[in-house]
Amino acid sequence: MTIKLIALDIDGTLLDDEHRIGEKNLRTIRRVADQGVKVVLCTGRGAMSARPVMEELALEGVMITHNGASILDTKDNILYEDTFQITELVELIAYCRERGIHYDINTSLDMIVDRMSDEARKMYEAYLADPQMVEDVLQVTSPLVKFCMFGDKPVMDQVERDWPQREQKFRFIRSGDYFVDVMKPQVTKGRALQRLAEIWQIERTEILAMGNFFNDIEMLEFAGIGVAVANSPDPVKEAADEITVSNNEDAVHVVLSRYFPE
């Protein structure tokens, strides 16, 4: 089997728990990309915080961002986006404000907030994001691709219990212990990866994908080879074809070295 496309989740897969790319991961990804294999970051992050990772990897090309709601290149040309309007989120924003839950809204290129705690500021710094501050996000008229809630794990657990059953117009997905993302219901990393493969005329059997969390499941299922890292929850491991070492053990290097030996 010839692998022509590699789709990599960033947080919890490519990066270690300190948000760093291991030297082995870095060297192996660059080596494989130099062979002409397309390497695509497929992430819940937006362009703002995914782009520095692309730059560190010295990759040119395409990113799948916002859990598949946007596909864009490193020059910020939007190839595809699945959008909605802020007016569709009035009830959810009121819910967050009543409970003091931090949130941000996202276009394909920008992140916007109307409040900022010290905890949220530290989180954004860790994820290389610099949100734009406005007086009230409900006044934003730009098309959006994602609404994100951030908080302690028990708070996000409660959000998951409260919302997915009562809101059918959107998809609520846990992208990490401390995040719940909200997109249009058809948005998944897997669907975006399929769209990209069709554009590039690459068969799904020629795709290898790696991920670690619930927002990676459809991507792992779509790829010919879906690999879950050891730190993944059980449902993610069950969706994968293979399970490898954890994100703290250069998992990307371990897998790619097997399929692309030196």
Short mmCIF file of C-alpha atoms in Angstrom, two decimals, residues 58-161:
data_model
loop_
_atom_site.label_atom_id
_atom_site.label_comp_id
_atom_site.label_asym_id
_atom_site.label_seq_id
_atom_site.Cartn_x
_atom_site.Cartn_y
_atom_site.Cartn_z
CA ALA A 58 8.49 23.59 7.73
CA LEU A 59 5.35 22.44 5.91
CA GLU A 60 3.70 24.25 3.03
CA GLY A 61 0.21 23.28 2.02
CA VAL A 62 -3.17 22.76 3.59
CA MET A 63 -4.63 22.66 7.10
CA ILE A 64 -7.97 21.23 8.19
CA THR A 65 -9.02 23.40 11.12
CA HIS A 66 -11.93 23.83 13.53
CA ASN A 67 -12.62 20.06 13.56
CA GLY A 68 -13.21 20.07 9.82
CA ALA A 69 -15.31 23.23 9.49
CA SER A 70 -12.52 24.94 7.51
CA ILE A 71 -9.93 23.89 4.98
CA LEU A 72 -7.31 26.50 4.17
CA ASP A 73 -3.74 26.84 3.03
CA THR A 74 -0.81 28.42 4.82
CA LYS A 75 -1.38 31.66 2.92
CA ASP A 76 -4.86 31.93 4.49
CA ASN A 77 -6.75 31.13 1.31
CA ILE A 78 -10.00 29.45 2.37
CA LEU A 79 -10.64 26.35 0.27
CA TYR A 80 -13.83 25.35 2.10
CA GLU A 81 -15.83 26.42 5.13
CA ASP A 82 -19.11 25.36 6.77
CA THR A 83 -20.59 28.44 8.43
CA PHE A 84 -23.41 29.72 10.64
CA GLN A 85 -24.45 33.06 12.15
CA ILE A 86 -24.10 34.29 15.73
CA THR A 87 -27.88 34.76 15.90
CA GLU A 88 -28.19 30.96 16.00
CA LEU A 89 -26.26 30.86 19.30
CA VAL A 90 -28.19 33.36 21.43
CA GLU A 91 -29.53 30.75 23.85
CA LEU A 92 -26.18 28.97 24.22
CA ILE A 93 -24.33 32.23 24.87
CA ALA A 94 -26.90 33.15 27.53
CA TYR A 95 -26.32 29.73 29.13
CA CYS A 96 -22.55 30.36 29.24
CA ARG A 97 -22.91 33.87 30.62
CA GLU A 98 -25.27 32.76 33.38
CA ARG A 99 -22.78 30.11 34.53
CA GLY A 100 -19.55 32.01 33.99
CA ILE A 101 -18.36 29.60 31.30
CA HIS A 102 -15.68 31.05 29.05
CA TYR A 103 -16.37 30.93 25.30
CA ASP A 104 -14.99 32.16 22.02
CA ILE A 105 -16.42 32.42 18.52
CA ASN A 106 -14.41 31.63 15.42
CA THR A 107 -14.36 32.53 11.76
CA SER A 108 -12.07 30.50 9.51
CA LEU A 109 -9.25 32.94 10.26
CA ASP A 110 -10.08 34.78 13.48
CA MET A 111 -10.97 34.06 17.10
CA ILE A 112 -13.19 36.55 18.96
CA VAL A 113 -14.06 36.96 22.65
CA ASP A 114 -15.96 39.52 24.71
CA ARG A 115 -14.51 38.62 28.12
CA MET A 116 -11.20 37.25 29.35
CA SER A 117 -10.20 35.67 32.66
CA ASP A 118 -6.62 35.04 33.75
CA GLU A 119 -7.23 31.31 33.34
CA ALA A 120 -8.49 31.78 29.77
CA ARG A 121 -5.56 34.06 28.92
CA LYS A 122 -3.08 31.39 30.05
CA MET A 123 -4.93 28.78 28.02
CA TYR A 124 -4.76 30.90 24.86
CA GLU A 125 -1.05 31.53 25.39
CA ALA A 126 -0.43 27.79 25.67
CA TYR A 127 -2.29 27.23 22.39
CA LEU A 128 -0.54 30.13 20.61
CA ALA A 129 -3.81 32.01 20.15
CA ASP A 130 -4.39 35.75 20.42
CA PRO A 131 -8.16 36.38 20.35
CA GLN A 132 -9.66 39.64 19.20
CA MET A 133 -11.61 41.39 21.99
CA VAL A 134 -15.00 42.96 21.20
CA GLU A 135 -17.66 44.48 23.42
CA ASP A 136 -20.32 41.86 22.62
CA VAL A 137 -19.92 38.82 20.37
CA LEU A 138 -23.64 38.97 19.60
CA GLN A 139 -22.89 42.02 17.46
CA VAL A 140 -20.50 40.10 15.20
CA THR A 141 -21.88 39.67 11.67
CA SER A 142 -19.12 37.60 10.05
CA PRO A 143 -19.93 33.97 9.20
CA LEU A 144 -18.70 31.64 11.95
CA VAL A 145 -17.33 28.10 11.80
CA LYS A 146 -17.02 27.18 15.49
CA PHE A 147 -18.16 28.15 18.98
CA CYS A 148 -15.90 26.85 21.76
CA MET A 149 -16.51 26.54 25.51
CA PHE A 150 -13.63 26.22 27.97
CA GLY A 151 -13.72 25.21 31.64
CA ASP A 152 -12.88 22.62 34.25
CA LYS A 153 -13.68 19.03 33.32
CA PRO A 154 -16.80 18.75 35.57
CA VAL A 155 -18.17 21.95 34.00
CA MET A 156 -17.63 20.63 30.48
CA ASP A 157 -19.16 17.30 31.51
CA GLN A 158 -22.27 19.22 32.56
CA VAL A 159 -22.36 21.13 29.26
CA GLU A 160 -22.37 17.80 27.44
CA ARG A 161 -25.27 16.59 29.57
#
